[in-house]
Coordinates of C-alpha atoms and ligand atoms in Angstrom, one line a residue:
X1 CA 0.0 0.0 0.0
X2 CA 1.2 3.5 -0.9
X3 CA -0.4 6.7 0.3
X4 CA 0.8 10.3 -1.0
X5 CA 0.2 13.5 0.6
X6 CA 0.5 16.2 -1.6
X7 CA 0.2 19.0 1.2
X8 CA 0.0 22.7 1.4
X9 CA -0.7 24.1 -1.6
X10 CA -1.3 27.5 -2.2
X11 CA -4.3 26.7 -4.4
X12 CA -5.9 23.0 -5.5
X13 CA -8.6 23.6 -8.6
X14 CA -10.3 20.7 -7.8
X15 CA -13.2 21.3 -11.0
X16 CA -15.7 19.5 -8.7
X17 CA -19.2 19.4 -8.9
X18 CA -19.3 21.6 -5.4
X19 CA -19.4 24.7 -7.2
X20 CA -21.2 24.1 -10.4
X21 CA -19.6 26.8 -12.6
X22 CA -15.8 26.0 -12.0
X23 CA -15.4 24.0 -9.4
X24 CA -13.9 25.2 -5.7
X25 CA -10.6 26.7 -5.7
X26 CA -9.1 25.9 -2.4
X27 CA -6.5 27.9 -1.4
X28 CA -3.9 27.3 1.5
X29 CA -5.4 23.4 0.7
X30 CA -3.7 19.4 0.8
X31 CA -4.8 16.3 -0.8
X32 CA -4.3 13.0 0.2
X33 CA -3.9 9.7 -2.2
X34 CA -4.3 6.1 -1.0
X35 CA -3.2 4.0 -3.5
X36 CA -4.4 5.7 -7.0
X37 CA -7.2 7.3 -5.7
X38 CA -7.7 9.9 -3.9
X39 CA -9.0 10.0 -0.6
X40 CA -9.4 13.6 1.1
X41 CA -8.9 16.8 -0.4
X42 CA -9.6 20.2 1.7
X43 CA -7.9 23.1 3.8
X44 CA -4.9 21.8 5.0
X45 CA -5.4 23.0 8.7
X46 CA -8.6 20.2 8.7
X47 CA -6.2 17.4 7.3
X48 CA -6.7 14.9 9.4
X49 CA -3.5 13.9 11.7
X50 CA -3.7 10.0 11.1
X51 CA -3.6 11.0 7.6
X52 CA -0.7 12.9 8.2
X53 CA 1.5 10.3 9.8
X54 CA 0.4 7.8 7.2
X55 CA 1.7 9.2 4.1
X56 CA 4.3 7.3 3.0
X57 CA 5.5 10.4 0.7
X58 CA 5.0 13.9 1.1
X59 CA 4.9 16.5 -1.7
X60 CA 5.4 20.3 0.3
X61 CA 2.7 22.1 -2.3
X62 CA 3.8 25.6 -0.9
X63 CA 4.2 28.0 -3.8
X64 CA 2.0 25.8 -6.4
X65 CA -1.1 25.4 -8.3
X66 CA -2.7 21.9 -8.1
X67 CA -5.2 21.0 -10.8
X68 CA -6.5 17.5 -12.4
X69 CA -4.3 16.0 -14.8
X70 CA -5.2 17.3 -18.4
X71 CA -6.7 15.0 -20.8
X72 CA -5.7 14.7 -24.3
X73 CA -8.5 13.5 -26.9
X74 CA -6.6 13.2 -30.0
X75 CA -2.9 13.0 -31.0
X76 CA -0.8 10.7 -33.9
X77 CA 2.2 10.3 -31.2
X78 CA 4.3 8.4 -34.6
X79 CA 4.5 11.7 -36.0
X80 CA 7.3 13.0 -33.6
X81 CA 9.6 11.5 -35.9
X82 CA 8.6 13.6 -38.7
X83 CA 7.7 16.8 -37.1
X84 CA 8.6 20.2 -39.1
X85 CA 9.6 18.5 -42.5
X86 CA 10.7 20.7 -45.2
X87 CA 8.5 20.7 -47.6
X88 CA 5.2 20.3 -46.2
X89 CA 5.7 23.2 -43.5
X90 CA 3.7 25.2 -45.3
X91 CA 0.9 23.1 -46.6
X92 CA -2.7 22.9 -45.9
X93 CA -4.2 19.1 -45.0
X94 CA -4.6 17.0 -48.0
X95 CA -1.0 18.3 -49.8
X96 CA 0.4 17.5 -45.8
X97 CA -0.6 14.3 -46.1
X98 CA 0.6 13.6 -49.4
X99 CA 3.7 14.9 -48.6
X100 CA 4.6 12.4 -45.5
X101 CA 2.4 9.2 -46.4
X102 CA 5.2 8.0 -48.4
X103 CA 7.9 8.6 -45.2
X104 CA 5.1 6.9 -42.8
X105 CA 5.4 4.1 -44.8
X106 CA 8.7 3.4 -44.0
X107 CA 8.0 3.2 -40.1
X108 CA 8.9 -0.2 -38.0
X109 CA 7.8 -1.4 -34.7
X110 CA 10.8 0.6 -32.9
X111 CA 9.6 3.4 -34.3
X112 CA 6.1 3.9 -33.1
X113 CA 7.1 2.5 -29.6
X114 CA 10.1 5.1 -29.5
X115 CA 7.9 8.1 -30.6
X116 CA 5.2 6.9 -28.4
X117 CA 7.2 7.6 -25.4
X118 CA 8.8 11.0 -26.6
X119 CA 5.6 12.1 -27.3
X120 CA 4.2 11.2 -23.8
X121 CA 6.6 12.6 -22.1
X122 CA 6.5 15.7 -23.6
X123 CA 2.9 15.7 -22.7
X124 CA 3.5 14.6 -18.7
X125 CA 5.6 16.9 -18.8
X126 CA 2.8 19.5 -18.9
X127 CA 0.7 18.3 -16.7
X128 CA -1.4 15.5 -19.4
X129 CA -1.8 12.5 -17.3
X130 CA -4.4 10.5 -20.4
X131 CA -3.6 10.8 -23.8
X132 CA -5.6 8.9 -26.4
X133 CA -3.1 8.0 -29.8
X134 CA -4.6 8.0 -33.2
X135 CA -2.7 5.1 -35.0
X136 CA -4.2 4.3 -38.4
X137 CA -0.7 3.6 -40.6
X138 CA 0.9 -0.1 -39.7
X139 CA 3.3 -0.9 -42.4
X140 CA 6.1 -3.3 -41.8
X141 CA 4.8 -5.2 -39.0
X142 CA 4.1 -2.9 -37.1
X143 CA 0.8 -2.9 -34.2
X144 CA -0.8 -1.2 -31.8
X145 CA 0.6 -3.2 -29.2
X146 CA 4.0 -0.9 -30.0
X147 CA 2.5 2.1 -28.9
X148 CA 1.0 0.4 -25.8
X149 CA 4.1 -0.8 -24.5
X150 CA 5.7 2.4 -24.9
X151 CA 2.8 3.7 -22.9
X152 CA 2.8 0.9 -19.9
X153 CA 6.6 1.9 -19.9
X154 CA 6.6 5.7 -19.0
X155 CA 3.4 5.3 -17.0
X156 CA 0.7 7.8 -18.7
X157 CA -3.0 6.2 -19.1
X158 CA -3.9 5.5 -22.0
X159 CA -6.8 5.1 -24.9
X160 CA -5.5 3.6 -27.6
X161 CA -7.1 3.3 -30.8
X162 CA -6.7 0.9 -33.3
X163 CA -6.8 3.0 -36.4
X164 CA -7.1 2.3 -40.2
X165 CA -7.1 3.3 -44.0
X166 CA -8.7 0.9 -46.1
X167 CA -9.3 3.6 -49.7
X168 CA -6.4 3.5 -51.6
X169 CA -5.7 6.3 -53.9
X170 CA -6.0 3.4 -57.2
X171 CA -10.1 3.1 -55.4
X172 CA -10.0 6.9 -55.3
X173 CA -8.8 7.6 -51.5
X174 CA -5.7 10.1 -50.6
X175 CA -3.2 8.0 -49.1
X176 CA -1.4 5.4 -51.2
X177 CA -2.1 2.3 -51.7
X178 CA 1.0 0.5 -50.6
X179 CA -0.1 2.0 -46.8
X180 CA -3.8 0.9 -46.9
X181 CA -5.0 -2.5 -45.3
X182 CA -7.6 -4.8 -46.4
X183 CA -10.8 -4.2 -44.2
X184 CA -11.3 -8.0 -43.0
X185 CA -8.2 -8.3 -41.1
X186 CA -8.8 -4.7 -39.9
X187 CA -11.8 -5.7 -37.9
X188 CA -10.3 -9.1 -37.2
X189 CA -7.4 -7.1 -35.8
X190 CA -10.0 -4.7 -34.1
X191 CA -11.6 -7.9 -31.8
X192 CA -8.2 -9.2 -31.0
X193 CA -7.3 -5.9 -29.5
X194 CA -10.7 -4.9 -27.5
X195 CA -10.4 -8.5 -26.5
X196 CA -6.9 -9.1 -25.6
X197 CA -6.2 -5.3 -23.9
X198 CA -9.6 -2.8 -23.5
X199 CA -10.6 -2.6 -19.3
X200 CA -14.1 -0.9 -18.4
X201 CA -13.0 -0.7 -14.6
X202 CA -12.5 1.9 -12.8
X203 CA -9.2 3.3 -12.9
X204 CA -8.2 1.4 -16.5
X205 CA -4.6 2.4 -17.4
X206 CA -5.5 1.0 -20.6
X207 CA -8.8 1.2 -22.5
X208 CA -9.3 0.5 -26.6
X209 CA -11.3 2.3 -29.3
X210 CA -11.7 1.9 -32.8
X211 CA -10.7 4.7 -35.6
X212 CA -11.4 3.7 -39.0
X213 CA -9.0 7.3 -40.4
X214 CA -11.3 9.6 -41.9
X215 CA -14.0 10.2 -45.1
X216 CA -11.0 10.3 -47.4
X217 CA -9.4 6.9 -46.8
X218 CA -11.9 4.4 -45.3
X219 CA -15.0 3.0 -46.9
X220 CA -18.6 3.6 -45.5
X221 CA -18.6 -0.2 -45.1
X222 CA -15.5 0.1 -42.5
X223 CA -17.2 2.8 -40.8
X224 CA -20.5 0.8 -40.6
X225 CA -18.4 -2.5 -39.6
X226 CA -16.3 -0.9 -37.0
X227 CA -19.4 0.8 -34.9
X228 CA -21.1 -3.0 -35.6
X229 CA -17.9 -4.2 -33.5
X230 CA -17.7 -1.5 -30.9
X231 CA -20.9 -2.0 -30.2
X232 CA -21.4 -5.7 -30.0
X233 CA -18.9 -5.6 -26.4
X234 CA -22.4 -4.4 -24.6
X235 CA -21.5 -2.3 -21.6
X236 CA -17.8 -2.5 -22.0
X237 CA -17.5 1.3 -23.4
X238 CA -15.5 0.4 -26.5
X239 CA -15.6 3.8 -27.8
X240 CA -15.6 5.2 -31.9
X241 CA -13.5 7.5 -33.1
X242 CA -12.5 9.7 -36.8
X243 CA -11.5 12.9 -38.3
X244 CA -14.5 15.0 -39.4
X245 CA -15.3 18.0 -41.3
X246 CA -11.4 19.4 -40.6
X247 CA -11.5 21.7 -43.6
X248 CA -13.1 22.9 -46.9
X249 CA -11.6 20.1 -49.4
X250 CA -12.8 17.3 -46.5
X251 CA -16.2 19.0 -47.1
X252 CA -15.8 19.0 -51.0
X253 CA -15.1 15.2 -50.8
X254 CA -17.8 14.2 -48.8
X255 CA -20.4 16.6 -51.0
X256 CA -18.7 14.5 -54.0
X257 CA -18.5 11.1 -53.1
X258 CA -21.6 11.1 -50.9
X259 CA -23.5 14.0 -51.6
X260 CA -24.2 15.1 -47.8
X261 CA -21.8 17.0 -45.0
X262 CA -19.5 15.0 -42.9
X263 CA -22.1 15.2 -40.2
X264 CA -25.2 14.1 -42.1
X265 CA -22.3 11.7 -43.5
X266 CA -21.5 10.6 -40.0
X267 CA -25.8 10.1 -38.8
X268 CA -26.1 7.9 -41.6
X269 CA -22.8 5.7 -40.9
X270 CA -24.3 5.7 -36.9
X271 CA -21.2 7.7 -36.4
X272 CA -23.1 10.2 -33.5
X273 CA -23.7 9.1 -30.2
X274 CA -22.2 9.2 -26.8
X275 CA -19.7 6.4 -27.4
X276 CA -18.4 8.3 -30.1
X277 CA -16.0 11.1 -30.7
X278 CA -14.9 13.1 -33.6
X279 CA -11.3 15.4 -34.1
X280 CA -11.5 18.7 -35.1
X281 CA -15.0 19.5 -36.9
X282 CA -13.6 22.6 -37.8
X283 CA -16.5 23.2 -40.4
X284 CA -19.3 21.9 -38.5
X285 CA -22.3 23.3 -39.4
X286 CA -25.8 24.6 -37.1
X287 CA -27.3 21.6 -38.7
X288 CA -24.5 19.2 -37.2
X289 CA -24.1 21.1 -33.9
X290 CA -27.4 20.1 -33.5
X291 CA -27.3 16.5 -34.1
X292 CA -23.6 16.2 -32.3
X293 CA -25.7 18.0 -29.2
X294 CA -29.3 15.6 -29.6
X295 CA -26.7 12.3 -29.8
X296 CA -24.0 14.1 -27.2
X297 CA -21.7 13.0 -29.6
X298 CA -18.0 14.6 -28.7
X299 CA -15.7 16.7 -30.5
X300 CA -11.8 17.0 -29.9
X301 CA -10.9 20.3 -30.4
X302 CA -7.2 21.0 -32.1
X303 CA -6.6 24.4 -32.2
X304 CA -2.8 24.6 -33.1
X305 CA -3.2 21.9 -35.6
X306 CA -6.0 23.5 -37.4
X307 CA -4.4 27.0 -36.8
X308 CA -1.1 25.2 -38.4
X309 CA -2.7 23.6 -41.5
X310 CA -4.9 26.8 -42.1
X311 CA -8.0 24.7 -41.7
X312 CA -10.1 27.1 -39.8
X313 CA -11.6 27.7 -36.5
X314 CA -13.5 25.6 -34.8
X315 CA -17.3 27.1 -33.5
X316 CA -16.4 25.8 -30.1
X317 CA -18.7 28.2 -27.9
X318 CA -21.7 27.4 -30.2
X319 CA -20.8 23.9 -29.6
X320 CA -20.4 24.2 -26.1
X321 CA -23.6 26.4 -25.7
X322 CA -25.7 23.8 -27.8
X323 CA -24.2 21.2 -25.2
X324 CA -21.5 19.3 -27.6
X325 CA -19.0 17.4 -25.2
X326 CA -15.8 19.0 -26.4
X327 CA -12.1 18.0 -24.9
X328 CA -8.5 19.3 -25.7
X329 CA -6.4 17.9 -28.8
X330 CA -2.8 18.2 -29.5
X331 CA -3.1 16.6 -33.1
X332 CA -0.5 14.7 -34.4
X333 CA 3.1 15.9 -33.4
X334 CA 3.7 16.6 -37.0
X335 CA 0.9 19.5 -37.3
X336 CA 1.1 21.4 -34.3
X337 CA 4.4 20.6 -33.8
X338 CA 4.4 20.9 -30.4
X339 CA 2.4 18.5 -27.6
X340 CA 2.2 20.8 -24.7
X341 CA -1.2 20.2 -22.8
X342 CA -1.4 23.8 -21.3
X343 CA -0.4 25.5 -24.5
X344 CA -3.0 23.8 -26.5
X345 CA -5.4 25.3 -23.6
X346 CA -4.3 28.7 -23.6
X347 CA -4.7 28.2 -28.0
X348 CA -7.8 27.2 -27.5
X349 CA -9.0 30.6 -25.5
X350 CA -6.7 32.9 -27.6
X351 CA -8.2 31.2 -30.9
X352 CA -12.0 31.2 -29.6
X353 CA -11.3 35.0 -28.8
X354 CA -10.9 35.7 -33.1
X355 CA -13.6 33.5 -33.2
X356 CA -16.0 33.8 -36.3
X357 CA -15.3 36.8 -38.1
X358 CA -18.1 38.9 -38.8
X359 CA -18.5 40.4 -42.5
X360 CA -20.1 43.4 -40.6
X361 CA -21.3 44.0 -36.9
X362 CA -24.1 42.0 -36.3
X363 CA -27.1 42.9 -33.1
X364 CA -28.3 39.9 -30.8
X365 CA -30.5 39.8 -28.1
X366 CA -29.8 44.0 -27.6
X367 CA -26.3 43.8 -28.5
X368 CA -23.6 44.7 -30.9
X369 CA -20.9 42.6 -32.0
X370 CA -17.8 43.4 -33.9
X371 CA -15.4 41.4 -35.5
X372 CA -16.1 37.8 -33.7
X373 CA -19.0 36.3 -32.0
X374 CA -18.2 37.1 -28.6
X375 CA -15.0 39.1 -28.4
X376 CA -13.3 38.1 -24.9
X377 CA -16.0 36.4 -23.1
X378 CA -15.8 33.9 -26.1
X379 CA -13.4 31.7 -23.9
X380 CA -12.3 32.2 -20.1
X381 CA -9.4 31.0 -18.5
X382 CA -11.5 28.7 -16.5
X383 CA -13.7 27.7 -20.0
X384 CA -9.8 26.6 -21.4
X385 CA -9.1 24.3 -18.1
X386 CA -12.5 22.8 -18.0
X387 CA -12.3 21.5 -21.8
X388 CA -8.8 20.6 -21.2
X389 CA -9.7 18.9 -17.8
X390 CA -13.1 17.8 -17.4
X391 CA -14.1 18.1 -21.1
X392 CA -11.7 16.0 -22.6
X393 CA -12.3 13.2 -20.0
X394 CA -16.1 13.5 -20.7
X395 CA -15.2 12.9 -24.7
X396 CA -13.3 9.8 -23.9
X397 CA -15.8 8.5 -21.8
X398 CA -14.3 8.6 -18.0
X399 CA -16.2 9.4 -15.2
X400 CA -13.1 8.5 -12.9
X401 CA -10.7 11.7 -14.1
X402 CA -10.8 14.7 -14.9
X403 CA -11.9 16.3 -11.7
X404 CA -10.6 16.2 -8.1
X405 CA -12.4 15.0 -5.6
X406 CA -12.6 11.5 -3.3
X407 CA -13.1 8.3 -5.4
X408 CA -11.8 10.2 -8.4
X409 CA -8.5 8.2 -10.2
X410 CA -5.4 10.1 -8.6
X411 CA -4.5 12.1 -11.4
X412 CA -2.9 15.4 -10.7
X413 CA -0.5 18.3 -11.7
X414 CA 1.4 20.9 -10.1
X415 CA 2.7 24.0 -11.1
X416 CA 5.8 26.3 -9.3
X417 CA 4.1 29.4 -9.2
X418 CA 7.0 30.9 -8.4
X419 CA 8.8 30.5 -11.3
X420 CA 9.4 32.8 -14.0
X421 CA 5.8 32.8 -16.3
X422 CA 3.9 33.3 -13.4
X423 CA 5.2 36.4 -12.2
X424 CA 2.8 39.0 -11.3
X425 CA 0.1 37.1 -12.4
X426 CA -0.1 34.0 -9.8
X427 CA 0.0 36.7 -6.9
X428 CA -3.4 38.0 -8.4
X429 CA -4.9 34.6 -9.9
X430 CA -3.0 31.6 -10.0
X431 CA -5.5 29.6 -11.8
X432 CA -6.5 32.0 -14.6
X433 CA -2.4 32.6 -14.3
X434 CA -2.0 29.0 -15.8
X435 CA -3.3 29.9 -19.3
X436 CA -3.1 33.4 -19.8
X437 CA 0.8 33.7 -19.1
X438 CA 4.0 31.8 -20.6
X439 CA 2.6 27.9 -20.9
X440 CA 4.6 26.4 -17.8
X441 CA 5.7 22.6 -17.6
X442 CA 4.2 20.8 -14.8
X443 CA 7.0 20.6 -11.5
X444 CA 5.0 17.3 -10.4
X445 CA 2.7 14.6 -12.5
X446 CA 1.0 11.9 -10.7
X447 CA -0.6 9.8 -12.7
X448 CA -2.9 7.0 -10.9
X449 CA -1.0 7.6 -7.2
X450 CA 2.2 7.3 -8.9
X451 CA 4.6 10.4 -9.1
X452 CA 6.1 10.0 -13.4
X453 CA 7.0 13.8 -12.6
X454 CA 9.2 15.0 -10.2
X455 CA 11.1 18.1 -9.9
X456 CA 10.5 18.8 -13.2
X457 CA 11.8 15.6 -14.4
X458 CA 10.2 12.5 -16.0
X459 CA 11.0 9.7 -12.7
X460 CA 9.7 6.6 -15.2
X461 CA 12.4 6.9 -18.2
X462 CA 15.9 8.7 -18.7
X463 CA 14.8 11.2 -21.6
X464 CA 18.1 12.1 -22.6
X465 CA 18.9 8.4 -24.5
X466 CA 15.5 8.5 -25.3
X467 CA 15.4 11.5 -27.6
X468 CA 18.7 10.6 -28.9
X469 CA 17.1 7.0 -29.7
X470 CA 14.4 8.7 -31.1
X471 CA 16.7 11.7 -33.4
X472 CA 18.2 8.7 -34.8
X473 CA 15.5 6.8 -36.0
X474 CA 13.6 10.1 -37.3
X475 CA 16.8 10.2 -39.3
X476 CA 17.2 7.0 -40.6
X477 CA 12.9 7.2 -41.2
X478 CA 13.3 10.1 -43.6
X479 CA 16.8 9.0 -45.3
X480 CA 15.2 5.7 -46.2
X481 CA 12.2 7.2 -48.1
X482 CA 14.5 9.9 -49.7
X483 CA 16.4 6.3 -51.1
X484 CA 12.8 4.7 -52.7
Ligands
LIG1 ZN1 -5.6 13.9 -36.4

């Protein structure tokens, strides 16, 4: 048994249901964590002694902002290896992808369990204690069990999703064909995972979802097929997942080849409901706000990846004001380039605050708008930590994370605000203070009871031979399809 008292912190953000609009902010406050729950949270002069004298370690919180781990919805963690490419730097989605397909196909098992880890720990690292990964390319052996062992490894919990392409570009898809599978031993390879690794229990380090790729590169049979699948483990929360709607020539294809939008694409698949949740829906229109809201059907928002490819900007506020479940998404590492959990927050209010341009001020309900929707009060601080918290642990179906309170999984960051990005702002508001300033990196990370942060410092794997691992075989990844 191992209890953890993270004590004295100048402020815990707990995003409990206490105070329905944010959650209490305890100041002066400790938690305590019994194996990887927690157990007690409050003002620290009500901690209760035994408690005290129990805790097998102590983290002294003085000086630091504690919040719930942040949840990532959406990422392609393989892409570390091929982040900021020449060439494709400047390109918008479909010329992206065209550019790198042919240097994804040269990826081996190494590979994705190597990236896997960078790209974790560069998200525990800012305070992300769940990630979901996004893998849908598995050329030359490679399998999903690659990026779960780099996962089980470094210690983050994880939804990983068996991806797919299945549309070649000779059956008029975008990626080529060489790097689509056939759909019968994707859904034969989609039961062996759920089976062999997917846990509904509380607490589940590990959980599995299925993510046929997108409109572009997977039939509407697949689509149809992998809900089927999903859906046949009753009660198990085997959850769907896709791109959708992430610019205009996603649009134009789905008007061409099926004649509807990617959402009335996605009702007629039985793509919306609350076991399913889609990345970016950049162009979502009112009609398919409304039918993600009826079906609760969630949306991963990826604001530096769609502010990187030029694909848009999200209508997050309608969404969240119609009632869509919307989390946080870093995007693959090779379109945002960077996998910083806090960041991605504080992107997502800056980006919400251009919000919809307006051809010309528009009047609403008495008032005047200029230039975006809402102007400021588009996103708050506290809107930005809920999505990246609570939000994104909604969309991946977890009712064990997310917040901090007793019974709740013990995931948990905390932030020196003493150090240089907080100054003069944590003295007046330390939890605003975490997304409006300089994106800080998390001091501690505890994910499930267990400290993988410490210091500032990843305690699970030695980073520096790591990245050198991984510099090497981005290297040798590029080099080999420069020699095809
Ligand atoms: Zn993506």
């Amino acid at each position: 048994m191992s209890s953890l008292l993270i004590d004295n912190a100048t402020c815990i953000a707990t995003l409990d249901d206490a105070d329905p609009a944010n959650g209490r902010e305890l100041t002066d406050a400790s938690l305590f964590v019994r194996d990887n729950q927690i157990e007690w949270l409050g003002p620290a002069s009500e901690l209760p002694p035994a408690l005290r004298s129990e805790a097998t370690e102590v983290i002294d919180a003085r000086g630091h902002l504690v919040t719930p781990g942040l949840v990532n919805t959406h990422h392609h963690m393989y892409q570390s290896l091929t982040r900021a490419i020449p060439g494709v730097q400047d390109a918008e989605l479909f010329g992206w992808l065209r550019g790198l397909y042919p240097i994804w196909a040269g990826l081996t098992p190494e590979m994705v369990q190597v990236s896997t880890q960078v790209a974790m720990a560069e998200l525990l690292l800012s305070g992300c204690t769940t990630s979901s990964d996004h893998l849908y390319i598995y050329p030359n052996g490679v399998r999903l069990e690659d990026s779960i062992e780099g996962a089980k490894a470094i210690g983050m919990r994880f939804m990983a999703t068996r991806g797919s392409m299945s549309v070649g570009q000779s059956a008029g898809g975008l990626p080529p064909d060489r790097v689509v599978e056939k759909e019968d031993a994707i859904l034969k390879d989609s039961q062996r995972l759920i089976e062999t690794w997917h846990s509904a229990a509380h607490g589940a380090m590990l959980q599995v979802a299925l993510a046929p790729c997108s409109p572009f590169s997977v039939s509407p049979a697949l689509m149809h097929e992998s809900a089927a699948l999903a859906r046949s483990f009753k009660g198990q929360g085997v959850r769907l997942h896709t791109h959708l709607a992430e610019n205009d020539h996603d649009i134009a294809y789905s008007r061409e080849k099926f004649s509807k939008t990617p959402a009335q694409y996605a009702q007629e698949l039985g793509w919306l409901g609350e076991d399913v949740w889609h990345a970016h829906c950049v162009k979502l229109d009112d009609e398919g706000i409304s039918l993600f809201a009826a079906s609760r059907t969630g949306v991963a928002h990826c604001p530096c990846s769609n502010m990187r490819l030029a694909s848009g900007i999200a209508p997050i506020r309608r969404m969240l004001n119609a009632g869509v479940p919307v989390g946080l998404g870093v995007d693959g590492s090779a379109s945002n380039d960077a996998a910083h959990m806090v960041n991605e927050a504080r992107q997502a209010l800056l980006l919400a605050r251009v919000g919809r341009a307006l051809q010309a001020p528009e009047t609403r309900e008495g008032k005047t708008f200029f230039g975006c929707d809402l102007g400021p009060a588009e996103m708050t601080a506290r809107d930005a930590l809920h999505i990246a918290t609570r939000g994104g642990a909604r969309v991946l179906g977890r009712t064990d994370i997310g917040h901090l309170a007793p019974g709740m999984c013990a995931d948990i960051a905390l932030f020196d605000l003493r150090t240089l990005g907080f100054a003069g702002g944590a003295v007046h508001d330390p939890v605003a203070s975490l997304l409006l300033c300089a994106s800080p990196q998390a001091a501690y990370t505890v994910v499930n009871g267990r400290v993988v942060v410490r210091n500032g410092q990843l305690a699970t794997v030695d980073l520096g031979p790591l990245l050198e691992r991984h510099n090497r075989l981005a290297v040798a990844l590029t080099e080999s399809a420069r020699q095809l």
